[in-house]
Amino acid sequence: DVKVTQSSRYLVKRTGEKVFLECVQDMDHENMFWYRQDPGLGLRLIYFSYDVKMKEKGDIPEGYSVSREKKERFSLILESASTNQTSMYLCASSLSRWGENTGELFFGEGSRLTVL
Amino acid sequence: AQRVTQPEKLLSVFKGAPVELKCNYSYSGSPELFWYVQYSRQRLQLLLRHISRESIKGFTADLNKGETSFHLKKPFAQEEDSAMYYCALTSNSWGKLQFGAGTQVVVTP
């Protein structure tokens, strides 16, 4: 059973703080994703990675960066948190074999970040 | 640019009544479409994908390329169907999904 684990379920940070959100998957998936989930806006892709040390910007990368030093771990970094980054952050992973992409994403439970 | 539109934010239906969640998309190529579901206090998970042509938990969805729609239907709603439903599209570009805004379904007894 695929497991995607997000280390922090709830975080409260102050404006300007640096925030790390960690995500680990245990199924040797190539692709990993960070989405933010907001009511009325659905899920919006922040960044994704299709291999170690590879990253691609999604639809809303501003104010975020990512790190993928190991295949199983994908970190989202807020260099200087702002109140408009208060949101639910979802990590996901998927299998990809040179086009054999089933499109099934496996999601973590989410990290709810509040920036004061 | 690809876009997924779910026009209903909230659908409230009675148990046993039919339910239809609308999803329209814009994409110039041949997309793959999915429905994801998030039950209360659970993680988001795949419900069904159009290429499988399967029925999951009584739900079906037909891809209509002419109308660029992928509506989700169930003939008899159950209370356990209460959840948030997201329509999603991928162009097979590294498997990243474009999600709609979501539809909250509430099934009342």
Coordinates of N, CA, C and O in Angstrom, one line a residue, chain A residues 32-37 41-49 56-62 64 74 76 90 92 105 107, chain B residues 2 93-99:
Chain A
M32 N 7.0 13.4 -7.9 CA 6.4 14.0 -6.7 C 5.9 15.4 -6.9 O 6.5 16.1 -7.8
F33 N 4.9 15.8 -6.1 CA 4.2 17.0 -6.4 C 3.9 17.7 -5.1 O 3.7 17.1 -4.1
W34 N 3.9 19.0 -5.2 CA 3.3 19.8 -4.1 C 2.2 20.7 -4.7 O 2.3 21.4 -5.6
Y35 N 1.0 20.5 -4.0 CA -0.2 21.3 -4.3 C -0.6 22.1 -3.1 O -0.3 21.7 -2.0
R36 N -1.3 23.2 -3.3 CA -2.0 23.8 -2.2 C -3.5 23.8 -2.5 O -3.9 23.8 -3.7
Q37 N -4.2 23.6 -1.5 CA -5.7 23.3 -1.6 C -6.4 24.5 -0.9 O -6.2 24.6 0.4
L41 N -11.0 27.3 -4.9 CA -9.9 27.3 -5.9 C -9.4 25.9 -6.3 O -8.7 25.7 -7.2
G42 N -9.8 24.9 -5.5 CA -9.3 23.5 -5.7 C -7.9 23.3 -5.4 O -7.3 24.0 -4.5
L43 N -7.2 22.5 -6.2 CA -5.8 22.2 -6.0 C -5.0 22.9 -7.0 O -5.3 22.8 -8.2
R44 N -4.0 23.6 -6.6 CA -3.1 24.3 -7.6 C -1.7 23.8 -7.4 O -1.2 23.7 -6.3
L45 N -1.1 23.5 -8.5 CA 0.3 22.9 -8.5 C 1.3 24.0 -8.2 O 1.4 25.0 -8.9
I46 N 2.1 23.7 -7.2 CA 3.2 24.6 -6.9 C 4.5 24.2 -7.6 O 5.1 25.0 -8.4
Y47 N 5.0 23.0 -7.3 CA 6.2 22.5 -8.0 C 6.0 21.0 -8.1 O 5.2 20.4 -7.4
F48 N 6.7 20.4 -9.1 CA 6.8 19.0 -9.2 C 8.2 18.6 -9.5 O 9.0 19.4 -10.0
S49 N 8.4 17.3 -9.3 CA 9.8 16.7 -9.6 C 9.6 15.4 -10.2 O 8.8 14.5 -9.7
E56 N 10.4 21.2 -11.5 CA 9.7 22.0 -12.5 C 8.7 22.9 -11.8 O 8.0 22.4 -10.9
K57 N 8.6 24.1 -12.2 CA 7.6 25.0 -11.7 C 6.2 24.6 -12.1 O 6.0 24.1 -13.2
G58 N 5.3 24.7 -11.2 CA 3.9 24.5 -11.5 C 3.2 25.8 -11.9 O 3.8 26.7 -12.4
D59 N 1.9 25.9 -11.5 CA 1.2 27.1 -11.8 C 1.4 28.3 -10.9 O 1.2 29.4 -11.3
I60 N 1.7 28.0 -9.6 CA 1.9 29.1 -8.7 C 3.2 28.9 -7.9 O 3.2 28.8 -6.6
P61 N 4.4 29.0 -8.5 CA 5.6 28.8 -7.8 C 6.1 30.0 -7.0 O 7.0 29.8 -6.1
E62 N 5.5 31.1 -7.2 CA 6.1 32.3 -6.6 C 6.0 32.2 -5.0 O 5.0 31.9 -4.5
Y64 N 7.8 30.1 -3.3 CA 8.1 28.8 -2.9 C 9.4 28.3 -3.6 O 9.7 28.7 -4.6
F74 N 10.6 14.9 -0.8 CA 10.4 16.1 -1.6 C 10.0 17.2 -0.6 O 8.9 17.0 0.1
L76 N 9.1 21.2 0.5 CA 8.6 22.5 0.1 C 9.1 23.5 1.1 O 9.0 23.3 2.3
L90 N -0.7 19.9 0.1 CA -0.8 18.5 -0.2 C 0.4 18.0 -1.0 O 0.7 18.6 -2.0
A92 N 2.1 14.8 -3.1 CA 1.6 13.6 -3.8 C 2.7 12.9 -4.6 O 3.7 13.6 -4.9
L105 N -2.4 9.8 -8.7 CA -1.6 10.4 -7.7 C -2.0 9.9 -6.3 O -3.1 9.7 -6.1
F107 N -1.8 10.7 -2.4 CA -1.6 12.0 -1.7 C -1.3 11.7 -0.2 O -1.7 10.6 0.4
Chain B
Q2 N -4.6 24.4 -20.5 CA -5.6 23.5 -20.1 C -6.4 24.0 -18.9 O -5.8 24.7 -18.1
S93 N 2.0 15.0 -19.5 CA 3.2 15.7 -19.3 C 3.8 15.5 -17.9 O 3.5 16.2 -17.0
W94 N 4.5 14.4 -17.7 CA 5.1 14.0 -16.5 C 4.0 13.7 -15.4 O 4.2 13.7 -14.2
G95 N 2.8 13.5 -15.9 CA 1.7 13.1 -15.0 C 1.1 14.1 -14.1 O 0.4 13.8 -13.2
K96 N 1.5 15.4 -14.3 CA 0.9 16.4 -13.4 C -0.5 16.6 -13.8 O -0.9 16.7 -15.0
L97 N -1.3 16.8 -12.8 CA -2.8 16.9 -13.0 C -3.2 18.4 -12.8 O -2.7 19.1 -11.9
Q98 N -4.2 18.8 -13.6 CA -4.8 20.1 -13.4 C -6.2 19.8 -12.8 O -7.0 19.0 -13.4
F99 N -6.5 20.3 -11.7 CA -7.7 20.1 -10.9 C -8.7 21.2 -11.1 O -8.3 22.4 -11.3

